[in-house]
Amino acid sequence: MNLARYVYGHPMARKTLRNWAAAADTFAETLRRASLRWPGDAGLRETIDTLHRIPEFAARWRPQGPGHPVTPTLRFDHPQLGAVDVPFETLESGQEQSVVVWLVARAPASGQTLRLVPPRAAGQ
């Protein structure tokens, strides 16, 4: 939810995310789906209500239809690494859980690479 708040509310989001419009669509759709899955979640409802005050979020808050793809890559302009494209997948169970997996190892790398976990900690 914090990333959705960043995309819609932070003044640097449009400069940091090279695919801002696709990211904005992704987070609106992700929150819409979450609201259907967890209608009684007060924190989720508060986030959605807050974002609805932002006209661009409200305009994107519409059903996309079943099977509508969610953009699986965020394209950042990193201050030291330059253009960094980070694919991600959302894994959902039939229960009350979902996990977002950032596939940093699949991100195209030139020169320096984006490392979130030191190699020894990742078991490499």
Coordinates of C-alpha atoms in Angstrom, one line a residue, residues 6-115:
Y6 CA 4.2 6.9 -3.4
V7 CA 3.1 6.5 -7.0
Y8 CA 0.1 8.8 -6.6
G9 CA 1.2 11.2 -3.8
H10 CA 4.9 11.8 -4.0
P11 CA 6.1 14.6 -6.3
M12 CA 9.1 12.7 -7.5
A13 CA 7.2 9.5 -8.5
R14 CA 6.7 10.7 -12.1
K15 CA 10.4 11.3 -12.5
T16 CA 11.5 8.2 -10.6
L17 CA 9.2 5.8 -12.4
R18 CA 9.8 5.8 -16.2
N19 CA 6.5 3.9 -16.7
W20 CA 4.5 6.0 -14.2
A21 CA 1.2 5.6 -16.1
A22 CA 1.5 1.8 -16.2
A23 CA 2.6 1.7 -12.6
A24 CA -0.4 3.9 -11.6
D25 CA -2.8 1.6 -13.5
T26 CA -1.1 -1.5 -11.8
F27 CA -1.5 -0.1 -8.3
A28 CA -5.1 1.1 -8.8
E29 CA -6.1 -2.4 -10.1
T30 CA -4.1 -4.2 -7.4
L31 CA -5.9 -2.1 -4.7
R32 CA -9.3 -2.6 -6.4
R33 CA -8.8 -6.4 -6.4
A34 CA -7.6 -6.3 -2.8
S35 CA -10.8 -4.4 -1.8
L36 CA -12.9 -7.2 -3.3
R37 CA -10.8 -9.9 -1.6
W38 CA -10.6 -8.2 1.8
P39 CA -13.7 -5.9 2.1
G40 CA -13.5 -5.6 5.9
D41 CA -9.9 -4.5 6.1
A42 CA -10.0 -1.1 7.7
G43 CA -6.4 -0.1 6.8
L44 CA -6.9 -1.0 3.1
R45 CA -10.2 0.9 3.1
E46 CA -8.4 4.0 4.6
T47 CA -5.7 3.8 2.0
I48 CA -8.2 3.5 -0.9
D49 CA -10.4 6.4 0.5
T50 CA -7.3 8.6 0.9
L51 CA -6.1 7.8 -2.7
H52 CA -9.6 8.5 -4.1
R53 CA -9.1 12.1 -3.2
I54 CA -6.4 12.2 -5.9
P55 CA -8.1 12.7 -9.2
E56 CA -5.7 10.5 -11.2
F57 CA -6.3 7.6 -8.8
A58 CA -10.1 8.1 -9.0
A59 CA -9.9 8.1 -12.8
R60 CA -8.1 4.8 -12.8
W61 CA -10.4 3.1 -10.2
R62 CA -12.4 1.1 -12.6
P63 CA -12.8 -2.7 -13.2
Q64 CA -10.5 -3.9 -15.9
G65 CA -12.3 -7.2 -16.4
P66 CA -11.2 -10.7 -15.6
G67 CA -7.7 -11.6 -16.6
H68 CA -6.6 -8.1 -17.2
P69 CA -2.8 -8.2 -16.9
V70 CA -1.1 -6.2 -14.2
T71 CA 2.2 -4.6 -15.4
P72 CA 4.8 -7.0 -14.1
T73 CA 7.7 -4.5 -14.2
L74 CA 8.5 -1.2 -12.5
R75 CA 11.0 0.9 -14.4
F76 CA 13.0 3.1 -12.1
D77 CA 15.5 5.9 -12.7
H78 CA 17.9 5.0 -9.9
P79 CA 20.2 7.8 -8.7
Q80 CA 23.4 5.8 -8.9
L81 CA 22.5 2.9 -11.3
G82 CA 20.5 4.8 -13.9
A83 CA 17.7 2.9 -15.6
V84 CA 16.7 -0.2 -13.5
D85 CA 13.8 -2.4 -14.6
V86 CA 12.6 -4.6 -11.8
P87 CA 10.1 -7.4 -12.7
F88 CA 7.8 -8.7 -10.0
E89 CA 5.1 -11.3 -9.5
T90 CA 2.3 -11.4 -7.0
L91 CA 1.5 -14.9 -5.6
E92 CA -1.9 -15.3 -4.1
S93 CA -3.2 -18.2 -2.0
G94 CA -6.8 -19.1 -1.4
Q95 CA -6.3 -17.9 2.1
E96 CA -5.7 -14.4 3.5
Q97 CA -2.2 -14.0 2.1
S98 CA -0.5 -12.7 -1.0
V99 CA 3.2 -12.2 -1.5
V100 CA 5.0 -9.8 -3.9
V101 CA 8.2 -11.2 -5.2
W102 CA 10.7 -8.7 -6.6
L103 CA 12.7 -10.6 -9.3
V104 CA 15.8 -8.5 -9.0
A105 CA 18.0 -11.3 -10.4
R106 CA 16.0 -11.0 -13.7
A107 CA 16.6 -7.2 -13.9
P108 CA 18.8 -6.4 -16.9
A109 CA 22.2 -5.3 -15.5
S110 CA 24.9 -3.1 -17.0
G111 CA 27.9 -2.3 -14.9
Q112 CA 26.7 -2.2 -11.3
T113 CA 23.7 -4.3 -10.3
L114 CA 20.9 -3.8 -7.8
R115 CA 21.4 -6.1 -4.9

